[in-house]
Short mmCIF file of C-alpha atoms (C1' of nucleotides) in Angstrom, two decimals:
data_model
loop_
_atom_site.label_atom_id
_atom_site.label_comp_id
_atom_site.label_asym_id
_atom_site.label_seq_id
_atom_site.Cartn_x
_atom_site.Cartn_y
_atom_site.Cartn_z
CA UNK A 199 31.49 -7.70 -1.43
CA UNK A 200 29.46 -9.76 -2.58
CA UNK A 201 25.77 -10.60 -1.91
CA UNK A 202 26.08 -13.59 1.12
CA UNK A 203 28.45 -12.19 3.20
CA UNK A 204 28.03 -13.30 6.51
CA UNK A 205 28.26 -10.18 7.88
CA UNK A 206 26.35 -6.98 6.56
CA UNK A 207 27.98 -3.36 5.41
CA UNK A 208 29.56 -2.47 8.34
CA UNK A 209 28.87 1.12 8.54
CA UNK A 210 25.10 -0.25 9.12
CA UNK A 211 25.66 -2.71 11.77
CA UNK A 212 27.50 0.71 13.38
CA UNK A 213 24.63 2.82 13.12
CA UNK A 214 22.28 -0.14 14.22
CA UNK A 215 24.09 -0.78 16.81
CA UNK A 216 24.82 3.02 17.51
CA UNK A 217 21.00 3.94 17.27
CA UNK A 218 20.40 0.50 19.78
CA UNK A 219 22.39 1.60 22.48
CA UNK A 220 20.66 5.39 22.43
CA UNK A 221 17.49 4.43 22.46
CA UNK A 222 17.70 1.84 24.97
CA UNK A 223 16.88 -1.32 22.24
CA UNK A 224 18.51 -4.96 22.64
CA UNK A 225 20.76 -6.09 20.52
CA UNK A 226 18.99 -8.98 19.86
CA UNK A 227 19.56 -11.49 16.45
CA UNK A 228 16.73 -11.28 15.35
CA UNK A 229 17.11 -7.79 14.80
CA UNK A 230 20.39 -8.10 13.28
CA UNK A 231 19.64 -10.17 10.96
CA UNK A 232 16.31 -7.94 9.75
CA UNK A 233 18.65 -5.10 9.39
CA UNK A 234 20.92 -7.34 7.74
CA UNK A 235 18.47 -9.13 5.46
CA UNK A 236 17.15 -5.90 4.46
CA UNK A 237 20.78 -3.91 3.76
CA UNK A 238 22.06 -6.37 1.66
CA UNK A 239 18.99 -6.12 -1.11
CA UNK A 240 18.11 -4.03 -3.81
CA UNK A 241 14.67 -4.92 -3.70
CA UNK A 242 12.10 -3.15 -1.40
CA UNK A 243 11.40 -6.06 0.05
CA UNK A 244 7.96 -6.42 1.63
CA UNK A 245 7.57 -8.39 5.01
CA UNK A 246 7.06 -11.69 3.84
CA UNK A 247 9.42 -11.03 1.76
CA UNK A 248 12.13 -10.56 4.24
CA UNK A 249 10.43 -13.42 6.56
CA UNK A 250 10.83 -16.18 4.04
CA UNK A 251 13.89 -14.96 3.74
CA UNK A 252 15.47 -14.55 7.31
CA UNK A 253 13.84 -17.81 8.40
CA UNK A 254 16.54 -19.56 6.88
CA UNK A 255 19.03 -18.65 8.80
CA UNK A 256 17.08 -17.91 11.93
CA UNK A 257 15.07 -21.22 12.68
CA UNK A 258 11.93 -20.61 14.05
CA UNK A 259 11.47 -16.41 13.95
CA UNK A 260 8.34 -15.92 13.61
CA UNK A 261 6.33 -13.68 11.22
CA UNK A 262 5.09 -11.63 14.10
CA UNK A 263 8.72 -10.51 15.27
CA UNK A 264 9.54 -9.87 11.24
CA UNK A 265 6.92 -7.18 11.25
CA UNK A 266 7.30 -5.69 14.61
CA UNK A 267 11.42 -5.46 14.36
CA UNK A 268 10.78 -3.51 10.89
CA UNK A 269 8.39 -1.07 12.32
CA UNK A 270 10.99 -0.98 15.33
CA UNK A 271 13.65 -0.06 12.40
CA UNK A 272 11.81 2.49 10.58
CA UNK A 273 10.55 4.59 13.85
CA UNK A 274 14.33 4.78 14.91
CA UNK A 275 15.50 5.50 11.28
CA UNK A 276 17.29 2.83 10.14
CA UNK A 277 15.02 1.71 7.51
CA UNK A 278 12.47 3.51 5.57
CA UNK A 279 8.90 2.19 3.66
CA UNK A 280 8.97 2.97 -0.25
CA UNK A 281 6.48 5.20 -1.03
CA UNK A 282 4.45 2.27 -3.74
CA UNK A 283 0.75 1.68 -4.82
CA UNK A 284 0.43 -1.60 -3.66
CA UNK A 285 -1.66 -2.37 -1.13
CA UNK A 286 1.34 -3.82 1.22
CA UNK A 287 4.34 -1.75 2.92
CA UNK A 288 7.71 -2.29 1.10
CA UNK A 289 11.51 -1.64 3.29
CA UNK A 290 14.68 0.17 2.22
CA UNK A 291 17.57 0.16 4.47
CA UNK A 292 19.44 2.77 2.67
CA UNK A 293 17.49 5.49 4.44
CA UNK A 294 20.20 8.03 1.99
CA UNK A 295 18.18 10.31 -0.59
CA UNK A 296 17.52 8.54 -3.28
CA UNK A 297 14.81 7.38 -5.66
CA UNK A 298 12.54 5.17 -7.28
CA UNK A 299 11.73 3.09 -10.96
CA UNK A 300 8.83 0.91 -10.75
CA UNK A 301 8.06 -1.07 -13.56
CA UNK A 302 4.15 -1.27 -14.39
CA UNK A 303 5.12 -4.70 -16.57
CA UNK A 304 6.45 -6.51 -13.94
CA UNK A 305 6.61 -4.60 -10.04
CA UNK A 306 9.92 -4.27 -9.31
CA UNK A 307 10.89 -1.00 -7.47
CA UNK A 308 14.37 -0.49 -8.54
CA UNK A 309 16.59 2.57 -6.89
CA UNK A 310 17.22 5.15 -8.93
CA UNK A 311 20.60 7.27 -7.70
CA UNK A 312 21.61 10.39 -9.98
CA UNK A 313 22.72 13.67 -8.46
CA UNK A 314 20.64 15.90 -10.65
CA UNK A 315 17.60 14.55 -8.89
CA UNK A 316 18.93 15.18 -5.50
CA UNK A 317 19.36 19.34 -5.31
CA UNK A 318 15.35 20.02 -6.23
CA UNK A 319 13.87 22.89 -4.33
CA UNK A 320 10.97 22.89 -2.50
CA UNK A 321 8.24 25.31 -3.61
CA UNK A 322 8.52 27.89 -2.77
CA UNK A 323 5.44 29.78 -2.75
CA UNK A 324 4.20 27.25 -0.19
CA UNK A 325 6.98 28.04 2.52
CA UNK A 326 5.17 29.29 5.77
CA UNK A 327 2.16 27.14 4.85
CA UNK A 328 3.68 23.53 4.96
CA UNK A 329 7.00 22.22 6.50
CA UNK A 330 9.37 19.77 3.74
CA UNK A 331 11.57 17.65 5.01
CA UNK A 332 12.69 14.97 2.31
CA UNK A 333 11.17 13.89 -0.44
CA UNK A 334 11.35 10.89 -2.52
CA UNK A 335 10.68 10.82 -7.21
CA UNK A 336 9.20 7.38 -7.85
CA UNK A 337 9.23 6.55 -12.38
CA UNK A 338 7.50 4.65 -13.51
CA UNK A 339 8.06 2.94 -16.69
CA UNK A 340 10.06 -0.38 -17.12
CA UNK A 341 12.47 -2.37 -15.81
CA UNK A 342 15.44 -3.58 -18.04
CA UNK A 343 14.18 -7.07 -17.74
CA UNK A 344 10.94 -6.25 -19.53
CA UNK A 345 12.13 -3.63 -21.84
CA UNK A 346 14.72 -6.74 -22.75
CA UNK A 347 11.92 -9.15 -23.18
CA UNK A 348 9.06 -6.81 -25.35
CA UNK A 349 11.67 -5.40 -27.57
CA UNK A 350 12.29 -1.56 -27.98
CA UNK A 351 8.92 0.11 -27.19
CA UNK A 352 6.09 -0.86 -25.53
CA UNK A 353 3.62 -3.08 -27.15
CA UNK A 354 0.08 -3.33 -25.49
CA UNK B 89 -18.37 25.04 -8.36
CA UNK B 90 -18.33 23.72 -5.05
CA UNK B 91 -17.30 20.53 -3.73
CA UNK B 92 -21.00 18.65 -3.04
CA UNK B 93 -22.31 20.05 -6.86
CA UNK B 94 -24.44 16.57 -7.53
CA UNK B 95 -23.09 15.68 -10.93
CA UNK B 96 -19.13 15.70 -10.67
CA UNK B 97 -16.79 17.35 -13.31
CA UNK B 98 -18.11 17.25 -16.92
CA UNK B 99 -14.99 16.77 -17.73
CA UNK B 100 -14.43 13.88 -16.08
CA UNK B 101 -17.27 12.91 -16.84
CA UNK B 102 -16.99 12.87 -20.35
CA UNK B 103 -13.71 11.21 -20.68
CA UNK B 104 -15.33 8.25 -17.96
CA UNK B 105 -18.19 7.56 -20.97
CA UNK B 106 -15.58 8.48 -24.16
CA UNK B 107 -13.13 5.93 -21.98
CA UNK B 108 -16.12 3.40 -21.45
CA UNK B 109 -17.65 3.96 -24.94
CA UNK B 110 -14.20 3.05 -26.33
CA UNK B 111 -13.70 -0.37 -24.24
CA UNK B 112 -17.25 -1.36 -23.94
CA UNK B 113 -17.36 -0.97 -20.67
CA UNK B 114 -21.21 -0.33 -19.97
CA UNK B 115 -21.81 3.00 -17.86
CA UNK B 116 -23.24 1.47 -14.99
CA UNK B 117 -24.77 3.90 -11.71
CA UNK B 118 -21.77 2.25 -9.52
CA UNK B 119 -19.37 3.03 -11.94
CA UNK B 120 -20.54 6.50 -12.28
CA UNK B 121 -21.09 7.34 -8.79
CA UNK B 122 -18.23 5.52 -7.30
CA UNK B 123 -15.79 8.06 -9.96
CA UNK B 124 -17.71 10.80 -9.83
CA UNK B 125 -17.01 11.14 -5.37
CA UNK B 126 -13.06 10.42 -5.98
CA UNK B 127 -12.72 13.23 -8.62
CA UNK B 128 -15.00 15.44 -6.22
CA UNK B 129 -12.50 14.79 -3.19
CA UNK B 130 -8.69 15.62 -2.74
CA UNK B 131 -8.19 13.00 -0.07
CA UNK B 132 -6.33 10.27 -1.99
CA UNK B 133 -8.95 8.47 0.23
CA UNK B 134 -8.83 4.14 0.64
CA UNK B 135 -11.58 1.70 -1.04
CA UNK B 136 -13.15 1.66 2.73
CA UNK B 137 -13.82 5.70 2.19
CA UNK B 138 -15.18 5.40 -1.20
CA UNK B 139 -17.27 3.23 0.14
CA UNK B 140 -18.33 4.88 3.14
CA UNK B 141 -19.16 8.19 0.52
CA UNK B 142 -20.80 6.34 -1.63
CA UNK B 143 -23.09 3.92 0.07
CA UNK B 144 -24.97 7.32 1.57
CA UNK B 145 -26.27 7.64 -2.15
CA UNK B 146 -25.77 4.33 -3.51
CA UNK B 147 -28.07 2.41 -1.43
CA UNK B 148 -26.76 -1.63 -1.28
CA UNK B 149 -23.68 -0.43 -3.37
CA UNK B 150 -21.33 -3.68 -2.52
CA UNK B 151 -17.86 -2.98 -1.06
CA UNK B 152 -17.10 -6.01 -3.47
CA UNK B 153 -18.29 -2.81 -6.06
CA UNK B 154 -16.26 -0.78 -5.00
CA UNK B 155 -12.73 -1.90 -4.77
CA UNK B 156 -13.93 -4.17 -8.21
CA UNK B 157 -14.83 -0.50 -10.03
CA UNK B 158 -11.23 1.25 -8.76
CA UNK B 159 -9.91 -1.53 -10.24
CA UNK B 160 -11.37 -0.80 -13.82
CA UNK B 161 -10.94 3.00 -13.47
CA UNK B 162 -7.33 2.82 -12.70
CA UNK B 163 -7.07 -0.34 -15.66
CA UNK B 164 -8.61 2.32 -17.73
CA UNK B 165 -6.76 5.10 -16.71
CA UNK B 166 -9.43 7.10 -15.10
CA UNK B 167 -7.62 6.99 -11.74
CA UNK B 168 -4.77 6.11 -10.28
CA UNK B 169 -3.56 5.23 -7.11
CA UNK B 170 -1.12 7.33 -5.47
CA UNK B 171 2.41 5.80 -3.63
CA UNK B 172 2.78 5.87 -0.30
CA UNK B 173 4.39 3.91 1.76
CA UNK B 174 1.55 2.48 3.77
CA UNK B 175 -0.21 -0.73 3.24
CA UNK B 176 -3.01 -0.03 1.36
CA UNK B 177 -4.23 2.10 -1.72
CA UNK B 178 -5.47 4.82 -2.36
CA UNK B 179 -6.83 6.26 -5.48
CA UNK B 180 -6.79 9.88 -7.35
CA UNK B 181 -9.27 11.07 -9.98
CA UNK B 182 -6.23 13.40 -11.11
CA UNK B 183 -4.23 11.54 -13.74
CA UNK B 184 -2.53 14.77 -14.40
CA UNK B 185 1.40 15.30 -13.42
CA UNK B 186 1.70 16.27 -10.22
CA UNK B 187 2.79 15.80 -6.61
CA UNK B 188 2.03 14.76 -3.41
CA UNK B 189 2.57 15.52 0.52
CA UNK B 190 2.39 13.28 3.21
CA UNK B 191 2.18 14.49 6.87
CA UNK B 192 4.31 12.74 8.91
CA UNK B 193 2.47 13.42 11.88
CA UNK B 194 -1.17 12.79 10.81
CA UNK B 195 -0.11 10.89 7.61
CA UNK B 196 -2.63 13.09 4.77
CA UNK B 197 -1.72 13.29 1.56
CA UNK B 198 -1.74 16.97 -0.09
CA UNK B 199 -1.50 17.69 -3.53
CA UNK B 200 1.20 19.59 -4.28
CA UNK B 201 1.42 21.22 -7.99
CA UNK B 202 4.26 23.76 -9.30
CA UNK B 203 5.14 23.71 -12.61
CA UNK B 204 8.77 24.15 -11.58
CA UNK B 205 8.71 20.27 -10.36
CA UNK B 206 7.08 19.35 -13.83
CA UNK B 207 10.05 19.42 -15.40
CA UNK B 208 12.36 16.79 -14.77
CA UNK B 209 14.38 15.73 -17.73
CA UNK B 210 15.06 12.02 -16.76
CA UNK B 211 18.77 10.63 -15.46
CA UNK B 212 20.96 10.66 -19.27
CA UNK B 213 22.96 7.64 -18.22
CA UNK B 214 19.86 5.43 -17.58
CA UNK B 215 18.21 5.54 -20.79
CA UNK B 216 18.78 2.57 -23.17
CA UNK B 217 18.60 -0.04 -20.25
CA UNK B 218 15.37 1.77 -18.80
CA UNK B 219 12.32 3.34 -20.26
CA UNK B 220 11.13 6.25 -17.72
CA UNK B 221 6.83 6.84 -18.50
CA UNK B 222 6.11 9.40 -15.63
CA UNK B 223 6.89 10.53 -12.06
CA UNK B 224 5.59 11.63 -8.62
CA UNK B 225 7.85 13.60 -6.51
CA UNK B 226 6.48 12.32 -2.77
CA UNK B 227 7.06 15.06 -0.29
CA UNK B 228 7.39 14.29 3.16
CA UNK B 229 6.70 17.14 5.73
CA UNK B 230 4.13 18.79 7.70
CA UNK B 231 0.70 19.75 6.15
CA UNK B 232 -0.81 23.35 8.02
CA UNK B 233 -2.82 21.78 9.97
CA UNK B 234 -0.45 20.08 11.86
CA UNK B 235 1.82 22.57 11.30
CA UNK B 236 0.05 25.28 13.07
CA UNK B 237 -0.71 23.10 16.06
CA UNK B 238 2.78 22.29 17.40
CA UNK B 239 3.82 26.05 16.17
CA UNK B 240 6.94 26.68 14.07
CA UNK B 241 9.32 23.16 14.25
CA UNK B 242 8.45 19.77 15.44
CA UNK B 243 8.55 18.99 18.79
CA UNK B 244 8.64 15.57 18.55
"C1'" DA C 181 25.24 -15.89 37.69
"C1'" DA C 182 20.83 -13.22 39.61
"C1'" DA C 183 17.74 -9.54 38.85
"C1'" DT C 184 14.39 -6.84 35.90
"C1'" DA C 185 13.40 -5.08 31.49
"C1'" DT C 186 12.87 -5.85 26.70
"C1'" DT C 187 11.29 -9.08 23.33
"C1'" DT C 188 9.66 -12.97 21.37
"C1'" DG C 189 6.83 -16.96 19.12
"C1'" DA C 190 2.57 -18.60 19.18
"C1'" DC C 191 -1.86 -17.68 18.97
"C1'" DA C 192 -6.34 -15.04 17.79
"C1'" DT C 193 -8.12 -11.04 15.80
"C1'" DT C 194 -8.53 -7.29 13.01
"C1'" DT C 195 -7.73 -4.57 8.74
"C1'" DA C 196 -7.75 -4.73 2.89
"C1'" DT C 197 -8.32 -7.26 -1.00
"C1'" DT C 198 -10.09 -11.12 -3.89
"C1'" DA C 199 -12.59 -14.92 -5.72
"C1'" DC C 200 -16.23 -17.57 -6.52
"C1'" DC C 201 -21.10 -17.19 -8.86
"C1'" DA C 202 -26.22 -16.26 -9.10
"C1'" DT C 203 -29.13 -12.80 -9.47
"C1'" DT C 204 -29.54 -8.17 -12.30
"C1'" DT C 205 -29.12 -5.01 -15.04
"C1'" DG C 206 -27.32 -2.10 -19.45
"C1'" DC C 207 -27.27 -2.22 -24.22
"C1'" DA C 208 -27.97 -3.90 -29.18
"C1'" DA C 209 -31.39 -6.27 -31.51
"C1'" DT C 210 -35.06 -5.95 -32.89
"C1'" DA D 201 -41.21 -0.56 -25.59
"C1'" DT D 202 -39.19 -6.53 -25.65
"C1'" DT D 203 -36.47 -9.60 -26.10
"C1'" DG D 204 -31.85 -11.25 -25.19
"C1'" DC D 205 -27.64 -11.60 -23.93
"C1'" DA D 206 -22.72 -9.74 -22.18
"C1'" DA D 207 -21.34 -7.53 -18.34
"C1'" DA D 208 -21.64 -5.87 -14.18
"C1'" DT D 209 -23.13 -6.30 -9.28
"C1'" DG D 210 -24.17 -7.81 -4.33
"C1'" DG D 211 -23.87 -11.70 -1.29
"C1'" DT D 212 -20.78 -14.84 1.06
"C1'" DA D 213 -16.66 -16.59 1.13
"C1'" DA D 214 -11.91 -17.00 1.37
"C1'" DT D 215 -7.41 -15.25 1.55
"C1'" DA D 216 -3.50 -11.70 2.30
"C1'" DA D 217 -1.30 -8.20 5.56
"C1'" DA D 218 -0.47 -6.53 9.72
"C1'" DT D 219 -1.77 -6.27 14.46
"C1'" DG D 220 -2.79 -7.22 19.87
"C1'" DT D 221 -1.72 -10.20 24.26
"C1'" DC D 222 0.57 -12.38 27.49
"C1'" DA D 223 3.43 -16.59 28.65
"C1'" DA D 224 8.07 -17.92 27.53
"C1'" DA D 225 12.54 -16.82 26.39
"C1'" DT D 226 16.27 -13.19 25.62
"C1'" DA D 227 19.10 -9.21 26.44
"C1'" DT D 228 21.52 -6.20 29.58
"C1'" DT D 229 22.64 -4.28 33.69
"C1'" DT D 230 24.38 -5.52 38.53
#
DNA sequence: AAATATTTGACATTTATTACCATTTGCAAT
DNA sequence: ATTGCAAATGGTAATAAATGTCAAATATTT
């Protein structure tokens, strides 16, 4: 499957349609296009970045709509906001448990998939006080591109 | 030591003075007051929240200065930005390895200290491709206050 | 195809952050 | 302590990110 396939992952598409019908949400082309774009990339884009990508295909989309649709997708579990230190929201259509590496050099956010990291147990001593639902690990370090550019070790 | 002591943790104060001298930064009362405030709280405040707190003692502080000083503190390793999903920066003067719980109900960000979580090994299979420096786990769930208010289980 | 409920697009507004620059302050050298 | 200069601050303006409003457009139901 290529990055530019016209229709997005049928899994996600089915989930989208199911969720919309379940909650009485209209299946609009804007929602479909925005989720399709988000699901087709792994760079954890901001709303603006999605807007830039989506406006090519959907002439006349409003930025307001992009923000609103993303909020809707998050509210209904079709996407998540990625934990990050910057002052802007980043989105991810992959709602399964996985982790991220934020590059200290370029700021890119990469997915880290590793079975061993998906089975952490919640701290026993806090059970009862707090309720744990899920977790995600944020690594910081350097991405392949930046690592390559600067030789092996940090040169700062 | 109480939460409202006039002078902040001498450890942090010493670190502050050492770091400033090391890098030729002036020891201004603004920097001192802002770091003192940040170090004296565990709620991972935004720049605005720090401004609100600090302006009581430091009449005439500029919001610009608060933003600027926080950026400086982060740049020189005296504070960190906390990974979070919101579209604003949150700060933490605790730069040691620890983790956070974000309450899905009220949005509060709590510290999670647990030895068992501090010794994760970085994914072997990615060594060489990426450089891992540190990590922080973001739990989501519910904080003690919200858990108490709503009985045992989620009532949404 | 018509009726109705929902969503969108355009604009206005708020919130968060950064840029700019004249004034002030910290600090080192008298 | 006083001077001189580099560095930082404060105030204002500008930019960026996100949200609110509402009439027009679209999806869904009938």
